[in-house]
Short mmCIF file of C-alpha atoms and ligand atoms in Angstrom, two decimals:
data_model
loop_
_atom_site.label_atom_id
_atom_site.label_comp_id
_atom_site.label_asym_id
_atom_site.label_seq_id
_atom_site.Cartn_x
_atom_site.Cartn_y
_atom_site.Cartn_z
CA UNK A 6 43.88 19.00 -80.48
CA UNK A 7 45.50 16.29 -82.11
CA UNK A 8 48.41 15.93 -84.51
CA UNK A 9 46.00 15.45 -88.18
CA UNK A 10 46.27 12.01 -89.72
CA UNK A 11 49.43 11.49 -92.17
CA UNK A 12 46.85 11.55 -94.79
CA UNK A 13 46.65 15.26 -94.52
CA UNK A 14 49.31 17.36 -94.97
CA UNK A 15 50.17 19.93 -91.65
CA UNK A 16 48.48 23.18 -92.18
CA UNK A 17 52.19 25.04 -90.97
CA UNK A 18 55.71 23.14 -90.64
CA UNK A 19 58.83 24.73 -89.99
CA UNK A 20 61.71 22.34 -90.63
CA UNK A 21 65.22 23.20 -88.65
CA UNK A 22 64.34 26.83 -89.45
CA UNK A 23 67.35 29.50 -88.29
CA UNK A 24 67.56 33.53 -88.73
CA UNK A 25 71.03 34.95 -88.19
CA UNK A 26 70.68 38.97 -88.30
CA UNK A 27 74.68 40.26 -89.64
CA UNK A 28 76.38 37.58 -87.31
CA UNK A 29 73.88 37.53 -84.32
CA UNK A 30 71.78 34.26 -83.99
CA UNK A 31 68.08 34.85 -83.88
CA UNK A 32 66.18 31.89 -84.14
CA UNK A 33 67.50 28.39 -84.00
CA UNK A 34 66.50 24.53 -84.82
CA UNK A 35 62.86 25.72 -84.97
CA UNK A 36 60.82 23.10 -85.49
CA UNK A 37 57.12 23.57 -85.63
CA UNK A 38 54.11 21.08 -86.94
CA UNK A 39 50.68 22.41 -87.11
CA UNK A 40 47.59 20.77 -87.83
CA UNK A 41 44.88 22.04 -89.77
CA UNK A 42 42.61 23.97 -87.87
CA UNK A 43 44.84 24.23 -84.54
CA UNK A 44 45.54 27.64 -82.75
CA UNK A 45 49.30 27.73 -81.74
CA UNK A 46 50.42 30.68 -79.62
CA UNK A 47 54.36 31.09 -79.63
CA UNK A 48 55.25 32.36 -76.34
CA UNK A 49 58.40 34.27 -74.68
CA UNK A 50 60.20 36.94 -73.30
CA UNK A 51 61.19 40.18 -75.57
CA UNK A 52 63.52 39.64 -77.60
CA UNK A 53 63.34 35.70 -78.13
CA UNK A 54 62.63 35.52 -81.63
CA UNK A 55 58.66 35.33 -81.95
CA UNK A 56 58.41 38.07 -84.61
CA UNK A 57 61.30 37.19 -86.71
CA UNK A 58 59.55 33.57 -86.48
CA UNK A 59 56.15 35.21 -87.42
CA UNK A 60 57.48 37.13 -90.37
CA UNK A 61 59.32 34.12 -92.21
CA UNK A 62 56.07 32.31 -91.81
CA UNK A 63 54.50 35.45 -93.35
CA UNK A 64 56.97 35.31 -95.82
CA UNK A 65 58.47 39.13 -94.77
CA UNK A 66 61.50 37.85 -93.99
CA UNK A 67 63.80 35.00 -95.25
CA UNK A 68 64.68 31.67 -93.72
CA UNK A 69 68.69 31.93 -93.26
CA UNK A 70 68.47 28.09 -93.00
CA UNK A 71 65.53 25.17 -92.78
CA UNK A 72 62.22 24.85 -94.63
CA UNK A 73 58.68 26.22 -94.10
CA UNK A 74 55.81 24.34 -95.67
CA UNK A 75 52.46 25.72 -95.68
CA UNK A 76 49.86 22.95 -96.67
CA UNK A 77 52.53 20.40 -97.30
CA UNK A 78 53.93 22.59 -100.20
CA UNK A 79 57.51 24.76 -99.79
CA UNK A 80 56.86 28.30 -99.49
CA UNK A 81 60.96 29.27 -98.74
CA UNK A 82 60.80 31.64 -102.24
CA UNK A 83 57.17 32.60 -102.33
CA UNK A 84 56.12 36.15 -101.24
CA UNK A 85 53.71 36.93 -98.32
CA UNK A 86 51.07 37.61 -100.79
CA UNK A 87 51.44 33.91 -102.43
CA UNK A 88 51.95 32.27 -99.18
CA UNK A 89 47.67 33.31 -98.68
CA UNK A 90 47.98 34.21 -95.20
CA UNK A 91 46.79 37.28 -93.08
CA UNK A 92 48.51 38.96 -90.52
CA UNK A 93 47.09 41.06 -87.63
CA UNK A 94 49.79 43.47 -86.31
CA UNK A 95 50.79 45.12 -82.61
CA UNK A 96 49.67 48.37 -84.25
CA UNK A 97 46.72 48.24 -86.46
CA UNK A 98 47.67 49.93 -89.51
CA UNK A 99 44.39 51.39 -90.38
CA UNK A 100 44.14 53.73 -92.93
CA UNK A 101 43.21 56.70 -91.39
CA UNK A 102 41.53 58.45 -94.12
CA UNK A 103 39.27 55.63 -94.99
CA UNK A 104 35.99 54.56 -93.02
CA UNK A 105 35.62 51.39 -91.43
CA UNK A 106 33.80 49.72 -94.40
CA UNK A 107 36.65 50.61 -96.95
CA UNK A 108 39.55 49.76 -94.33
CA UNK A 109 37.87 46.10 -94.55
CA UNK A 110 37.25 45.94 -97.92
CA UNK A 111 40.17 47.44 -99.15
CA UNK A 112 42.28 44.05 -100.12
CA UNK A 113 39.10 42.66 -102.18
CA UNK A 114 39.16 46.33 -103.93
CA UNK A 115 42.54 46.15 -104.91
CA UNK A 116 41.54 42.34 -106.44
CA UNK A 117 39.53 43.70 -108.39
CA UNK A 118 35.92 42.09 -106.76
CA UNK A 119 32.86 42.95 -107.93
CA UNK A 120 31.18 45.91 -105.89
CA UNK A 121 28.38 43.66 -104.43
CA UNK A 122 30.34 40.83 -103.57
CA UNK A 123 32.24 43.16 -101.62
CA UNK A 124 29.20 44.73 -99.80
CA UNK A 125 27.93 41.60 -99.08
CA UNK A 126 31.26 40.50 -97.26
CA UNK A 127 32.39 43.29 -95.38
CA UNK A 128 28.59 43.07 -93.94
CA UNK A 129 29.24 39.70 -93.03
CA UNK A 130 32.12 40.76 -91.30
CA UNK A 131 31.23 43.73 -89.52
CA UNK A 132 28.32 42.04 -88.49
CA UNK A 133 30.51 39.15 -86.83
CA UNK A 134 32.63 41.52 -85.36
CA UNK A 135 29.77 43.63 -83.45
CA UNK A 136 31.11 46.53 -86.09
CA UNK A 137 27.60 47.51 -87.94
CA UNK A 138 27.24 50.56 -85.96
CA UNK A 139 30.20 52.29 -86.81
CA UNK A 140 30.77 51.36 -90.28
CA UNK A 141 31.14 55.00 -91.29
CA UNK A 142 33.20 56.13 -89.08
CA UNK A 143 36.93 56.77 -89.96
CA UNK A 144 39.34 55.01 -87.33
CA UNK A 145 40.27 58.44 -84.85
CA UNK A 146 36.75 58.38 -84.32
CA UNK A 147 36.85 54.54 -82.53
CA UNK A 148 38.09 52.91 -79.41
CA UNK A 149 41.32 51.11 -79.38
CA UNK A 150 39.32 47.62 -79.44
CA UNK A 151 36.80 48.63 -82.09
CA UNK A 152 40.36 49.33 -84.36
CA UNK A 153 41.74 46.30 -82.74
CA UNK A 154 38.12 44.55 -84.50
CA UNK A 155 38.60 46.45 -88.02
CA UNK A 156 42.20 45.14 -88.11
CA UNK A 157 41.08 41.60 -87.74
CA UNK A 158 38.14 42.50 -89.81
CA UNK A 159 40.58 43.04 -92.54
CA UNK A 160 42.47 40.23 -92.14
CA UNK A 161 39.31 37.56 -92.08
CA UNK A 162 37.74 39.20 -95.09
CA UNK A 163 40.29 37.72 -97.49
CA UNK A 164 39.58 33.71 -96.55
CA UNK A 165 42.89 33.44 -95.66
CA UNK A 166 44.39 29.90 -95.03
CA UNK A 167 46.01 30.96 -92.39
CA UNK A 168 46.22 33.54 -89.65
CA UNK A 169 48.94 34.98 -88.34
CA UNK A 170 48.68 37.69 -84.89
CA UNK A 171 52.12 39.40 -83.48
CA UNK A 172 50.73 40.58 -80.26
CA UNK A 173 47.43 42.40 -81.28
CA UNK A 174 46.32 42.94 -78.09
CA UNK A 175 49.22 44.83 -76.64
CA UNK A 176 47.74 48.28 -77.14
CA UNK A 177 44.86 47.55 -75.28
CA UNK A 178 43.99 48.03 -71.78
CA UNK A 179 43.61 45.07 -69.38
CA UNK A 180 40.00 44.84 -69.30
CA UNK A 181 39.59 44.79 -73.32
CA UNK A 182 42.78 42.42 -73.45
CA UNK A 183 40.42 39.69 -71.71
CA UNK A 184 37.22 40.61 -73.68
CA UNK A 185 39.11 40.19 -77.36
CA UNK A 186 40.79 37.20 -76.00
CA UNK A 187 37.05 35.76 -75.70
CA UNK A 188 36.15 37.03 -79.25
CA UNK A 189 39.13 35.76 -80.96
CA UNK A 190 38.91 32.32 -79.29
CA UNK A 191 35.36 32.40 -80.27
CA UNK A 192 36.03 33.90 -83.98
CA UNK A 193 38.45 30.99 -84.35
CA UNK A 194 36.02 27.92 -83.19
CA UNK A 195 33.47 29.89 -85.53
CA UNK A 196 36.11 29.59 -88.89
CA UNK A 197 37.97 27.47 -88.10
CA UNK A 198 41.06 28.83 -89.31
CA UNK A 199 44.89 27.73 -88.82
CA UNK A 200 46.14 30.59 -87.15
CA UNK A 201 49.35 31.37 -85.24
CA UNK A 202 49.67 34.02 -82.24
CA UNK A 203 52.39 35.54 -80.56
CA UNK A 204 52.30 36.52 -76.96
CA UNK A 205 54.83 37.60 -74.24
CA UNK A 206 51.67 37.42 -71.73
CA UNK A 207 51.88 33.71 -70.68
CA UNK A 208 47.83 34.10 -69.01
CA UNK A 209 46.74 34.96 -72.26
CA UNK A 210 48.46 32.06 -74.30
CA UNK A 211 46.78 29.53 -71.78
CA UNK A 212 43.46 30.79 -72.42
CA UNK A 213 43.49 31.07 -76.34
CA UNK A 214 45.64 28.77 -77.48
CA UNK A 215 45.52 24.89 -78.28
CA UNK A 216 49.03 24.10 -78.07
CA UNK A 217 51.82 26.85 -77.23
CA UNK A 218 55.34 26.54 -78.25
CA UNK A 219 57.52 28.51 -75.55
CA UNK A 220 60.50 29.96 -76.66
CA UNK A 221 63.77 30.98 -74.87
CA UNK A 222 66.53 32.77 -76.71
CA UNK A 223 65.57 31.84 -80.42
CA UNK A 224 64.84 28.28 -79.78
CA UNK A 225 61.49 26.46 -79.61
CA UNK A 226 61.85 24.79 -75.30
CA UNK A 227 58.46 22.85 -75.53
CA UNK A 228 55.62 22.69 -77.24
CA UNK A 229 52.37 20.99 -76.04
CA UNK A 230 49.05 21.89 -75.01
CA UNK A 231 48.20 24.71 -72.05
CA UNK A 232 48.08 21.55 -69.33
CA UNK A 233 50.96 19.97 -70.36
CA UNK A 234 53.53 22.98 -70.28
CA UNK A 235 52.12 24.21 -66.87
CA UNK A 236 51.54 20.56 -65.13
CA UNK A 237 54.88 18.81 -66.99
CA UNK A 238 56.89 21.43 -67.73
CA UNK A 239 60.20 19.92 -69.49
CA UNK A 240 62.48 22.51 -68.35
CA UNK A 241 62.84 25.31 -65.48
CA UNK A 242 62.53 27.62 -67.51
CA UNK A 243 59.22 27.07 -68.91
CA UNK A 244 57.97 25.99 -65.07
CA UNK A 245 59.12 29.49 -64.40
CA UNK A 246 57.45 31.36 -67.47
CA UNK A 247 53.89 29.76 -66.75
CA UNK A 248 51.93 30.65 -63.85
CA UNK A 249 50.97 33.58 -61.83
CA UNK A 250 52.52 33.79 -59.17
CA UNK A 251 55.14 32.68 -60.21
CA UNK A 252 56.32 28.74 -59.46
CA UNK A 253 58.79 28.87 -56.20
CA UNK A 254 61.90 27.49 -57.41
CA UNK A 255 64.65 26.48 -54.49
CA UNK A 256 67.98 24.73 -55.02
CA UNK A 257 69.70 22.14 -52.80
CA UNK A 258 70.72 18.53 -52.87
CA UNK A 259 69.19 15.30 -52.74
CA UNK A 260 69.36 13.72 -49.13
CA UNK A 261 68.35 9.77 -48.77
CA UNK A 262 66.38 9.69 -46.06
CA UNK A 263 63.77 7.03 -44.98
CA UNK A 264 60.76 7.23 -46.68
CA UNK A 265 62.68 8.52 -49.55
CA UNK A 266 64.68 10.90 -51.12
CA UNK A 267 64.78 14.53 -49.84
CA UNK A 268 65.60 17.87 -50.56
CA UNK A 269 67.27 20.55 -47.69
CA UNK A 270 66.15 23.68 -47.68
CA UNK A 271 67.56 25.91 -45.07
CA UNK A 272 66.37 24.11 -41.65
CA UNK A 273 63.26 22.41 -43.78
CA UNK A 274 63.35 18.95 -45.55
CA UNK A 275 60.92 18.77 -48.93
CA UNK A 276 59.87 15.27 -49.36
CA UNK A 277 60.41 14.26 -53.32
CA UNK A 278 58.53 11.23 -54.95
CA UNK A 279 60.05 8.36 -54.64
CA UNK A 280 59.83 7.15 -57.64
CA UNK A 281 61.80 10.05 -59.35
CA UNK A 282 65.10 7.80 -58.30
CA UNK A 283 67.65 10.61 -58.05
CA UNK A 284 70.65 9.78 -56.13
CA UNK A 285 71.77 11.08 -53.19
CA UNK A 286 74.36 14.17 -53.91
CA UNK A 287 72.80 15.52 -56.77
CA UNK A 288 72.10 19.28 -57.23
CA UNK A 289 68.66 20.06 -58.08
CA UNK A 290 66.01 23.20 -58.41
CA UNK A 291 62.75 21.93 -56.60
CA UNK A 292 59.48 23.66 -57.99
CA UNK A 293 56.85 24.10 -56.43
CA UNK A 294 53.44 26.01 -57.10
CA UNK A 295 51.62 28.40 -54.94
CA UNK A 296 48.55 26.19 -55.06
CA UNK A 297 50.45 23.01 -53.90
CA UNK A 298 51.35 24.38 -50.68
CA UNK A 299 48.38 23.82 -48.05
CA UNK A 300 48.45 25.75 -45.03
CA UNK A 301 47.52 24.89 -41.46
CA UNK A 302 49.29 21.46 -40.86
CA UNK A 303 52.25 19.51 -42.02
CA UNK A 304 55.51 18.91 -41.56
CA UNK A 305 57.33 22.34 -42.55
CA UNK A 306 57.30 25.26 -39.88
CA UNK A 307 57.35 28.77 -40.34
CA UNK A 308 55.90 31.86 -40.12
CA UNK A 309 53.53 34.17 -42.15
CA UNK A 310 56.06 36.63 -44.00
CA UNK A 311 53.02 38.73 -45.88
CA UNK A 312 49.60 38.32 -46.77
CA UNK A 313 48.39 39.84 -50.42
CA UNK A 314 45.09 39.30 -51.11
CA UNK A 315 44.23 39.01 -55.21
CA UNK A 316 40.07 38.96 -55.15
CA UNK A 317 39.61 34.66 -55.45
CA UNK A 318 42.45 34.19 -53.46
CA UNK A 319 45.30 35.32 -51.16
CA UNK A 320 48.92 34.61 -51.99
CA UNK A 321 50.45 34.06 -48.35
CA UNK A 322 54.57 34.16 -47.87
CA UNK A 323 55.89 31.95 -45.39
CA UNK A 324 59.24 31.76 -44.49
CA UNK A 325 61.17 29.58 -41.99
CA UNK A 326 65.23 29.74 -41.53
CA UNK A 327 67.06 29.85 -44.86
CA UNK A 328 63.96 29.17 -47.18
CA UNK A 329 60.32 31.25 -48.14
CA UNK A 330 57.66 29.84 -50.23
CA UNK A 331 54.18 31.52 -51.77
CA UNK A 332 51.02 29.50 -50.70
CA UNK A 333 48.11 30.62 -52.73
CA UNK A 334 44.61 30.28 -50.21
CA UNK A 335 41.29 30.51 -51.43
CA UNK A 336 39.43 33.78 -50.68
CA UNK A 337 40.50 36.22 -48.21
CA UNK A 338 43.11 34.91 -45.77
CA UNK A 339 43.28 36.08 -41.91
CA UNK A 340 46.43 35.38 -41.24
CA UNK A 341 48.67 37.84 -39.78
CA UNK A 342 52.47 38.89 -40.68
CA UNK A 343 54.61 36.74 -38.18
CA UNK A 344 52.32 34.50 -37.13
CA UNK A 345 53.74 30.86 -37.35
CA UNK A 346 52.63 28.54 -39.80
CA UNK A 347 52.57 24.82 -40.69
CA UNK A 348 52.43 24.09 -43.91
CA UNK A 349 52.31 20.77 -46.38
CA UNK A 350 53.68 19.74 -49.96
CA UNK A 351 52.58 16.27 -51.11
CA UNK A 352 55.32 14.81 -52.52
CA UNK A 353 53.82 14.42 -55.95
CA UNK A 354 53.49 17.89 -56.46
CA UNK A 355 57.07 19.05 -56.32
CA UNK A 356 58.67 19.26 -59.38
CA UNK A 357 62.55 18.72 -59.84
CA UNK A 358 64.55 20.17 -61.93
CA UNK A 359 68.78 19.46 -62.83
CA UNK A 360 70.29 22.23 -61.52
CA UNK A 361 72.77 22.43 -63.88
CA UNK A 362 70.70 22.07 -66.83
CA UNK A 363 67.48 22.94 -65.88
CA UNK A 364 66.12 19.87 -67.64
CA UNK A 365 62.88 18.27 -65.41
CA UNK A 366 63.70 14.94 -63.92
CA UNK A 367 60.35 13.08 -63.80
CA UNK A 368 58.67 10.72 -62.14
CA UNK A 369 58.49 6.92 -62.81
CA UNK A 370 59.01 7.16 -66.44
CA UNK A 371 61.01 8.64 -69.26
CA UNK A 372 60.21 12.46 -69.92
CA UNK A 373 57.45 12.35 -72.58
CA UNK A 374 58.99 15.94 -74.39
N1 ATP B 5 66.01 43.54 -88.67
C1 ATP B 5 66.75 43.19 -87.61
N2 ATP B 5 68.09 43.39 -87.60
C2 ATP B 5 68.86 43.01 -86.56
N3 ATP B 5 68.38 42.42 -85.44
C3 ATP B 5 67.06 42.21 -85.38
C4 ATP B 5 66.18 42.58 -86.46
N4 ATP B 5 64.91 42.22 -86.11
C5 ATP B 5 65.02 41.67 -84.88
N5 ATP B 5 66.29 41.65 -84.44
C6 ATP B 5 66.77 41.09 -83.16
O1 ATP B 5 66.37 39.75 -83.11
C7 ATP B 5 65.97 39.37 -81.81
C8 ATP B 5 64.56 38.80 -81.87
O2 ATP B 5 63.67 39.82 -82.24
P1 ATP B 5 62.10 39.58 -82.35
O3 ATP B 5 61.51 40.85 -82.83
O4 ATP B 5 61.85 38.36 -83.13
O5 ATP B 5 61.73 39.32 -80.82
P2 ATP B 5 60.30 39.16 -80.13
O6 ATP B 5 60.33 37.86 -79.41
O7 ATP B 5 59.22 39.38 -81.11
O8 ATP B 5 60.32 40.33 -79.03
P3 ATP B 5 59.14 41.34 -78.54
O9 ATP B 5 58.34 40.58 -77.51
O10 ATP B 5 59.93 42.44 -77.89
O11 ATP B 5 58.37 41.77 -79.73
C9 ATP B 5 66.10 40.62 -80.95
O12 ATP B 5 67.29 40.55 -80.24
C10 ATP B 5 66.12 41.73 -81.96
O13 ATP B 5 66.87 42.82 -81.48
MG1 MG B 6 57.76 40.87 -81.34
#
């Protein structure tokens, strides 16, 4: 999606927002802009700072420096109640003693709504969230996704501005994960709403999300949309968050050689593009993807390490002296454990990375991020 025009104000900004917890830095130089409408997934390993992010959005915990606007309008004193946003939580927080019509229609209760106004919305909502048969049932008596449905039920039921998810998923087994990934993405083209989702499951932030801001460590590493942080990822470390399996990442230096610059590993040489124009000498990661590498011809030789097939494809190890790489082959692969192998990278596909700072040296032209 694209940024909104100037004309209207960003549904969410976060201005050089930092959390320090005692003396112990939490989040740092966060800065966020979300349009109107968008569905932004902050992703990252445990620990990085997506909650504590999530919560001074929400307004349950305090900025310890920086500015977040909601609607163009400084929230930094208003509590989570003023701020008019919803959150859905890890754990649902049902009320256990209440059915699944008064769970959802408890916040319009406790406004003070007229009786049928609130009959008429939690229908609307239970309907929408395939909940009509069980609207008498107290929570112990559902499945995890059903509670999963009444949480968000609860949270839509207020017109909120703004959404906000810490991992609601997480509780769920795999197979449900994927199905509520489906009704949330569809929920969300359906309303419309801003809403922001946290995630340490990078599979599930590409398919929900329109832009994703990965995080390492407190700080925001690159925000853009699915294709851009898994094709142009800006640093290593986001190369090496995204994608399953993982990217391959190998370190050596850059060789001139004729047709262009080179990488060594072990008895191999990886061709580089060359029009990244990186000198000779200089210590680099090379990245490259398990769907890059074609197998059956080419210039690097090795041999078949392992062979584990995933359903759609087979993830193939080959190894040659002093270097291994994972070749991901359509369908179920023959090939055999020591069997030697040819393989190919075009030059175009290998990403490069500084090794000492991990930053992404591109090709041709300055780094867009
Ligand atoms: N109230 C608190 N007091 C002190 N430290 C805290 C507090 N809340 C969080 N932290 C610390 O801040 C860091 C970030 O925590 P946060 O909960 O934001 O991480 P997260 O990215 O949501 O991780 P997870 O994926 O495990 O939920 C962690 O090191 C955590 O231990
Ligand atoms: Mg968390």
């Amino acid at each position: 999606m694209s940024p909104s025009p100037s004309s209207t104000p960003l549904a969410i900004e976060l201005r050089g927002v930092a959390k320090t917890f005692g003396s112990v830095p939490v989040c740092r130089d966060v800065d966020l802009a979300i349009a109107a409408g968008e569905f932004v997934t902050l992703l990252g390993p445990s620990g990085c700072g997506k909650t504590t992010t999530l919560n001074m959005v929400a307004g349950l915990e305090d900025c310890t420096s920086g500015d977040i606007l909601l609607a163009g309008r400084r929230v930094n004193e208003l509590s989570p109640v003023e701020r008019d946003v919803a959150m859905v939580f890890q754990n649902y927080a049902l009320y256990p003693h209440m059915t699944v019509a008064q769970n959802i229609g408890f916040t319009l209760r406790m406004r003070g709504t007229p009786r049928a106004e609130i009959d008429r919305r939690v229908k609307d909502v239970t309907t929408a969230l395939e909940l009509s048969h069980v609207v008498d049932r107290l929570p112990a008596q559902l499945s995890g996704g059903q509670q999963q449905r009444v949480a968000i039920g609860r949270a839509i039921v207020r017109e909120p501005r703004i959404f906000l998810f810490d991992e609601p998923f997480s509780n769920l087994d795999a197979a449900l994960r994927v199905k509520m990934r489906a009704e949330v993405k569809q929920l969300h083209r359906r309303l419309g709403v801003t809403s922001l989702f946290v995630t340490h499951d990078q599979e599930e932030a590409m398919s929900i999300s329109d832009r994703i801001a990965v995080m390492n460590r407190g700080r925001v590493e690159q925000f853009g949309t699915p294709e851009e942080i898994y094709a142009r990822p800006a640093t290593r470390y986001v190369a090496s968050f995204i994608g399953n399996p993982q990217i391959e990442l190998l370190s050596g230096i850059v060789e001139a050689h004729e047709g262009g610059p080179v990488v060594r590993i072990g008895s191999e040489l990886v061709r580089l593009a060359s029009s990244l124009n990186t000198p000779a000498g200089r210590s680099v990661d090379i990245g490259v993807r398990p769907e890059h590498v074609r197998l059956g011809s080419g210039t690097l030789a090795g041999r078949v390490r392992l062979v584990q097939p995933v359903g759609p494809s087979s993830h193939v190890v080959i190894e040659w002296d002093g270097g291994s790489l994972i070749a991901a082959q359509p369908g179920f692969c023959r090939l055999q454990p020591g069997e030697p192998i040819r393989a190919e990278i075009s030059a175009a596909d290998v990403m490069v990375f500084d090794h000492a700072s991990g930053v992404r040296l591109s090709q041709g032209m300055p780094r867009a991020n």
